[in-house]
Amino acid sequence: RRVWVDDQRIAVMGMSDGASLALSMALRNPRVFTTALVQATGFFHDPLPSCLKPRVYMEYGEEDKLFEPSRVALPNRDRLRGDGCVVEFVMVPGAGHMVREEFFGAALDFWLAVAKG
């Protein structure tokens, strides 16, 4: 069975190590992944020199002990913005390094708004 896919609306999503890989994939393949939806990203590879940059929804827990906001979250956000990416950044009060159910809805809303707009 074949299903049509709009190749201008493909997103990649992940949490923690999965977020690091998802974001790296989007940064290295912006023609494939136009959006990255990530929670608690620890690292990522620099984007390739390109005019294309993925849009990024990025969420961290304010109480994350693994990826402390001042050492990881805020520098990651600033680095992406400095590279020309549009970043929607959310710091969740009281949250640690864990998957929040609300992340999925917020991230998908971001992606669908991008896809429509």
Short mmCIF file of N, CA and C in Angstrom, two decimals:
data_model
loop_
_atom_site.label_atom_id
_atom_site.label_comp_id
_atom_site.label_asym_id
_atom_site.label_seq_id
_atom_site.Cartn_x
_atom_site.Cartn_y
_atom_site.Cartn_z
N ARG A 1 0.84 -1.18 0.00
CA ARG A 1 0.00 0.00 0.00
C ARG A 1 0.88 1.24 0.00
N ARG A 2 0.52 2.21 -0.80
CA ARG A 2 1.28 3.45 -0.86
C ARG A 2 0.48 4.57 -0.20
N VAL A 3 1.20 5.39 0.55
CA VAL A 3 0.59 6.53 1.24
C VAL A 3 1.36 7.77 0.83
N TRP A 4 0.66 8.82 0.47
CA TRP A 4 1.30 10.06 0.07
C TRP A 4 1.85 10.76 1.31
N VAL A 5 3.08 11.25 1.20
CA VAL A 5 3.72 12.00 2.28
C VAL A 5 4.18 13.33 1.71
N ASP A 6 3.81 14.41 2.40
CA ASP A 6 4.26 15.74 1.99
C ASP A 6 5.70 15.90 2.47
N ASP A 7 6.62 15.89 1.54
CA ASP A 7 8.04 15.92 1.92
C ASP A 7 8.50 17.27 2.45
N GLN A 8 7.62 18.24 2.51
CA GLN A 8 7.95 19.54 3.11
C GLN A 8 7.47 19.62 4.55
N ARG A 9 6.89 18.53 5.06
CA ARG A 9 6.31 18.54 6.41
C ARG A 9 6.75 17.34 7.25
N ILE A 10 7.97 16.92 7.08
CA ILE A 10 8.46 15.77 7.84
C ILE A 10 9.19 16.26 9.09
N ALA A 11 8.79 15.74 10.23
CA ALA A 11 9.42 16.10 11.50
C ALA A 11 10.06 14.88 12.12
N VAL A 12 10.99 15.13 13.02
CA VAL A 12 11.62 14.08 13.79
C VAL A 12 11.49 14.47 15.27
N MET A 13 11.26 13.46 16.15
CA MET A 13 11.00 13.74 17.56
C MET A 13 11.83 12.80 18.42
N GLY A 14 12.24 13.30 19.60
CA GLY A 14 12.96 12.44 20.53
C GLY A 14 13.10 13.07 21.90
N MET A 15 13.49 12.23 22.86
CA MET A 15 13.71 12.66 24.24
C MET A 15 15.08 12.19 24.70
N SER A 16 15.82 13.05 25.38
CA SER A 16 17.13 12.75 25.93
C SER A 16 18.10 12.32 24.83
N ASP A 17 18.68 11.14 24.90
CA ASP A 17 19.58 10.71 23.82
C ASP A 17 18.86 10.67 22.48
N GLY A 18 17.60 10.26 22.50
CA GLY A 18 16.80 10.26 21.27
C GLY A 18 16.62 11.66 20.73
N ALA A 19 16.51 12.65 21.61
CA ALA A 19 16.40 14.05 21.18
C ALA A 19 17.70 14.53 20.57
N SER A 20 18.81 14.11 21.16
CA SER A 20 20.12 14.49 20.60
C SER A 20 20.28 13.94 19.19
N LEU A 21 19.88 12.69 19.01
CA LEU A 21 19.97 12.09 17.68
C LEU A 21 18.98 12.73 16.71
N ALA A 22 17.75 12.96 17.17
CA ALA A 22 16.73 13.56 16.31
C ALA A 22 17.15 14.96 15.86
N LEU A 23 17.63 15.76 16.78
CA LEU A 23 18.04 17.11 16.43
C LEU A 23 19.25 17.09 15.49
N SER A 24 20.20 16.21 15.76
CA SER A 24 21.36 16.09 14.86
C SER A 24 20.92 15.68 13.46
N MET A 25 19.96 14.75 13.37
CA MET A 25 19.47 14.33 12.05
C MET A 25 18.84 15.50 11.31
N ALA A 26 18.05 16.31 12.01
CA ALA A 26 17.40 17.45 11.37
C ALA A 26 18.42 18.49 10.94
N LEU A 27 19.40 18.75 11.79
CA LEU A 27 20.42 19.75 11.45
C LEU A 27 21.29 19.30 10.28
N ARG A 28 21.54 18.02 10.17
CA ARG A 28 22.38 17.50 9.10
C ARG A 28 21.59 17.19 7.82
N ASN A 29 20.26 17.14 7.94
CA ASN A 29 19.40 16.79 6.79
C ASN A 29 18.18 17.70 6.72
N PRO A 30 18.39 19.01 6.61
CA PRO A 30 17.24 19.94 6.64
C PRO A 30 16.32 19.82 5.43
N ARG A 31 16.77 19.20 4.37
CA ARG A 31 15.88 18.98 3.22
C ARG A 31 14.90 17.84 3.50
N VAL A 32 15.26 16.96 4.42
CA VAL A 32 14.40 15.83 4.78
C VAL A 32 13.53 16.18 5.98
N PHE A 33 14.15 16.68 7.04
CA PHE A 33 13.44 16.98 8.29
C PHE A 33 13.34 18.49 8.46
N THR A 34 12.16 19.04 8.25
CA THR A 34 11.98 20.48 8.34
C THR A 34 11.74 20.94 9.77
N THR A 35 11.45 20.00 10.66
CA THR A 35 11.14 20.34 12.05
C THR A 35 11.72 19.28 12.97
N ALA A 36 12.27 19.73 14.11
CA ALA A 36 12.73 18.83 15.16
C ALA A 36 11.95 19.14 16.44
N LEU A 37 11.40 18.11 17.06
CA LEU A 37 10.62 18.23 18.28
C LEU A 37 11.37 17.47 19.36
N VAL A 38 12.03 18.20 20.27
CA VAL A 38 12.97 17.54 21.18
C VAL A 38 12.77 17.95 22.63
N GLN A 39 13.00 16.99 23.50
CA GLN A 39 12.88 17.21 24.94
C GLN A 39 14.18 16.74 25.60
N ALA A 40 14.80 17.63 26.37
CA ALA A 40 16.02 17.31 27.12
C ALA A 40 17.15 16.83 26.22
N THR A 41 17.51 17.68 25.26
CA THR A 41 18.61 17.38 24.34
C THR A 41 19.94 17.63 25.04
N GLY A 42 20.83 16.65 25.01
CA GLY A 42 22.12 16.82 25.65
C GLY A 42 23.18 17.37 24.73
N PHE A 43 23.19 16.93 23.48
CA PHE A 43 24.19 17.36 22.52
C PHE A 43 23.56 17.34 21.14
N PHE A 44 24.23 17.92 20.19
CA PHE A 44 23.83 17.80 18.79
C PHE A 44 25.00 18.19 17.91
N HIS A 45 24.97 17.67 16.70
CA HIS A 45 26.00 18.00 15.72
C HIS A 45 25.67 19.34 15.08
N ASP A 46 26.70 20.09 14.78
CA ASP A 46 26.50 21.38 14.13
C ASP A 46 25.80 21.18 12.80
N PRO A 47 24.96 22.15 12.43
CA PRO A 47 24.30 22.03 11.12
C PRO A 47 25.31 22.16 9.99
N LEU A 48 24.98 21.57 8.88
CA LEU A 48 25.80 21.74 7.69
C LEU A 48 25.60 23.15 7.17
N PRO A 49 26.61 23.72 6.53
CA PRO A 49 26.42 25.05 5.94
C PRO A 49 25.30 24.96 4.89
N SER A 50 24.25 25.66 5.13
CA SER A 50 23.09 25.59 4.25
C SER A 50 22.18 26.77 4.54
N CYS A 51 21.44 27.17 3.55
CA CYS A 51 20.42 28.20 3.77
C CYS A 51 19.23 27.62 4.51
N LEU A 52 19.04 26.31 4.39
CA LEU A 52 17.92 25.65 5.06
C LEU A 52 18.26 25.32 6.49
N LYS A 53 17.35 25.65 7.39
CA LYS A 53 17.51 25.32 8.80
C LYS A 53 16.18 24.75 9.29
N PRO A 54 16.23 23.67 10.06
CA PRO A 54 14.98 23.14 10.61
C PRO A 54 14.44 24.07 11.70
N ARG A 55 13.14 24.05 11.86
CA ARG A 55 12.52 24.73 13.00
C ARG A 55 12.59 23.75 14.17
N VAL A 56 12.73 24.28 15.37
CA VAL A 56 12.97 23.43 16.52
C VAL A 56 12.04 23.78 17.67
N TYR A 57 11.34 22.76 18.18
CA TYR A 57 10.59 22.90 19.44
C TYR A 57 11.44 22.18 20.48
N MET A 58 11.87 22.91 21.51
CA MET A 58 12.82 22.38 22.48
C MET A 58 12.28 22.61 23.89
N GLU A 59 12.23 21.51 24.66
CA GLU A 59 11.71 21.60 26.03
C GLU A 59 12.72 21.00 27.00
N TYR A 60 12.86 21.65 28.15
CA TYR A 60 13.70 21.15 29.24
C TYR A 60 12.95 21.31 30.56
N GLY A 61 13.29 20.46 31.51
CA GLY A 61 12.79 20.61 32.87
C GLY A 61 13.70 21.53 33.66
N GLU A 62 13.11 22.46 34.37
CA GLU A 62 13.87 23.42 35.16
C GLU A 62 14.74 22.73 36.23
N GLU A 63 14.29 21.55 36.68
CA GLU A 63 15.00 20.81 37.72
C GLU A 63 15.79 19.63 37.16
N ASP A 64 16.08 19.65 35.88
CA ASP A 64 16.82 18.56 35.24
C ASP A 64 18.24 18.51 35.81
N LYS A 65 18.59 17.43 36.49
CA LYS A 65 19.92 17.28 37.09
C LYS A 65 20.94 16.73 36.10
N LEU A 66 20.48 16.04 35.07
CA LEU A 66 21.38 15.49 34.07
C LEU A 66 21.85 16.58 33.10
N PHE A 67 20.89 17.37 32.59
CA PHE A 67 21.20 18.47 31.68
C PHE A 67 20.75 19.77 32.33
N GLU A 68 21.55 20.25 33.25
CA GLU A 68 21.21 21.45 34.00
C GLU A 68 20.97 22.62 33.05
N PRO A 69 19.90 23.37 33.28
CA PRO A 69 19.54 24.45 32.36
C PRO A 69 20.66 25.44 32.06
N SER A 70 21.38 25.89 33.07
CA SER A 70 22.42 26.90 32.82
C SER A 70 23.62 26.33 32.06
N ARG A 71 23.87 25.02 32.21
CA ARG A 71 25.02 24.41 31.55
C ARG A 71 24.68 23.80 30.20
N VAL A 72 23.42 23.39 30.00
CA VAL A 72 23.08 22.65 28.79
C VAL A 72 21.93 23.31 28.02
N ALA A 73 20.79 23.46 28.67
CA ALA A 73 19.58 23.92 27.97
C ALA A 73 19.74 25.29 27.33
N LEU A 74 20.14 26.26 28.11
CA LEU A 74 20.24 27.63 27.58
C LEU A 74 21.36 27.76 26.56
N PRO A 75 22.55 27.19 26.79
CA PRO A 75 23.56 27.25 25.73
C PRO A 75 23.13 26.54 24.44
N ASN A 76 22.43 25.41 24.55
CA ASN A 76 21.94 24.73 23.34
C ASN A 76 20.97 25.62 22.58
N ARG A 77 20.04 26.22 23.30
CA ARG A 77 19.07 27.13 22.66
C ARG A 77 19.80 28.26 21.94
N ASP A 78 20.73 28.90 22.65
CA ASP A 78 21.43 30.05 22.08
C ASP A 78 22.29 29.65 20.88
N ARG A 79 22.90 28.49 20.95
CA ARG A 79 23.72 28.00 19.84
C ARG A 79 22.88 27.77 18.59
N LEU A 80 21.71 27.17 18.76
CA LEU A 80 20.82 26.94 17.62
C LEU A 80 20.33 28.25 17.02
N ARG A 81 19.93 29.17 17.88
CA ARG A 81 19.48 30.47 17.37
C ARG A 81 20.61 31.20 16.67
N GLY A 82 21.83 31.09 17.21
CA GLY A 82 23.00 31.71 16.57
C GLY A 82 23.30 31.12 15.20
N ASP A 83 22.93 29.85 15.02
CA ASP A 83 23.12 29.19 13.73
C ASP A 83 21.98 29.49 12.75
N GLY A 84 21.00 30.27 13.18
CA GLY A 84 19.91 30.67 12.29
C GLY A 84 18.65 29.83 12.36
N CYS A 85 18.56 28.95 13.35
CA CYS A 85 17.35 28.14 13.51
C CYS A 85 16.28 28.92 14.27
N VAL A 86 15.04 28.72 13.88
CA VAL A 86 13.92 29.24 14.66
C VAL A 86 13.67 28.24 15.78
N VAL A 87 13.76 28.70 17.03
CA VAL A 87 13.64 27.81 18.18
C VAL A 87 12.51 28.28 19.08
N GLU A 88 11.56 27.40 19.32
CA GLU A 88 10.53 27.61 20.34
C GLU A 88 11.06 26.89 21.58
N PHE A 89 11.39 27.65 22.62
CA PHE A 89 12.04 27.08 23.80
C PHE A 89 11.09 27.14 24.99
N VAL A 90 10.96 26.01 25.67
CA VAL A 90 10.08 25.93 26.84
C VAL A 90 10.88 25.36 28.02
N MET A 91 10.88 26.09 29.12
CA MET A 91 11.48 25.61 30.37
C MET A 91 10.31 25.31 31.31
N VAL A 92 10.20 24.05 31.73
CA VAL A 92 9.06 23.62 32.53
C VAL A 92 9.41 23.70 34.02
N PRO A 93 8.73 24.59 34.75
CA PRO A 93 8.99 24.73 36.19
C PRO A 93 8.73 23.41 36.93
N GLY A 94 9.64 23.07 37.83
CA GLY A 94 9.46 21.89 38.68
C GLY A 94 9.71 20.55 38.01
N ALA A 95 9.92 20.53 36.70
CA ALA A 95 10.12 19.26 35.98
C ALA A 95 11.60 18.89 35.98
N GLY A 96 11.85 17.59 35.98
CA GLY A 96 13.21 17.09 35.90
C GLY A 96 13.49 16.51 34.53
N HIS A 97 14.31 15.48 34.50
CA HIS A 97 14.70 14.82 33.25
C HIS A 97 13.76 13.64 33.03
N MET A 98 12.57 13.94 32.53
CA MET A 98 11.57 12.89 32.33
C MET A 98 10.63 13.28 31.21
N VAL A 99 9.98 12.29 30.66
CA VAL A 99 9.00 12.55 29.60
C VAL A 99 7.73 13.08 30.25
N ARG A 100 7.28 14.20 29.74
CA ARG A 100 6.00 14.76 30.18
C ARG A 100 4.97 14.53 29.08
N GLU A 101 3.83 14.05 29.46
CA GLU A 101 2.77 13.81 28.48
C GLU A 101 2.42 15.09 27.72
N GLU A 102 2.47 16.22 28.40
CA GLU A 102 2.12 17.51 27.77
C GLU A 102 3.08 17.90 26.66
N PHE A 103 4.30 17.38 26.72
CA PHE A 103 5.28 17.69 25.67
C PHE A 103 4.76 17.30 24.30
N PHE A 104 4.15 16.13 24.21
CA PHE A 104 3.72 15.63 22.91
C PHE A 104 2.68 16.54 22.27
N GLY A 105 1.70 16.98 23.05
CA GLY A 105 0.68 17.87 22.51
C GLY A 105 1.26 19.21 22.09
N ALA A 106 2.11 19.80 22.94
CA ALA A 106 2.70 21.09 22.62
C ALA A 106 3.62 21.00 21.41
N ALA A 107 4.41 19.95 21.35
CA ALA A 107 5.32 19.78 20.22
C ALA A 107 4.56 19.56 18.91
N LEU A 108 3.52 18.75 18.97
CA LEU A 108 2.73 18.51 17.76
C LEU A 108 1.98 19.76 17.33
N ASP A 109 1.49 20.55 18.29
CA ASP A 109 0.86 21.83 17.94
C ASP A 109 1.85 22.74 17.21
N PHE A 110 3.09 22.79 17.70
CA PHE A 110 4.13 23.59 17.04
C PHE A 110 4.35 23.10 15.61
N TRP A 111 4.49 21.78 15.46
CA TRP A 111 4.75 21.22 14.14
C TRP A 111 3.58 21.46 13.20
N LEU A 112 2.37 21.23 13.66
CA LEU A 112 1.20 21.41 12.79
C LEU A 112 1.00 22.87 12.41
N ALA A 113 1.30 23.78 13.32
CA ALA A 113 1.23 25.21 12.98
C ALA A 113 2.24 25.54 11.90
N VAL A 114 3.44 24.99 11.99
CA VAL A 114 4.46 25.17 10.96
C VAL A 114 4.00 24.58 9.66
N ALA A 115 3.42 23.38 9.74
CA ALA A 115 2.98 22.69 8.53
C ALA A 115 1.89 23.46 7.80
N LYS A 116 1.02 24.14 8.54
CA LYS A 116 -0.06 24.90 7.92
C LYS A 116 0.41 26.24 7.38
N GLY A 117 1.41 26.80 8.08
CA GLY A 117 1.76 28.17 7.82
C GLY A 117 2.81 28.45 6.86
#
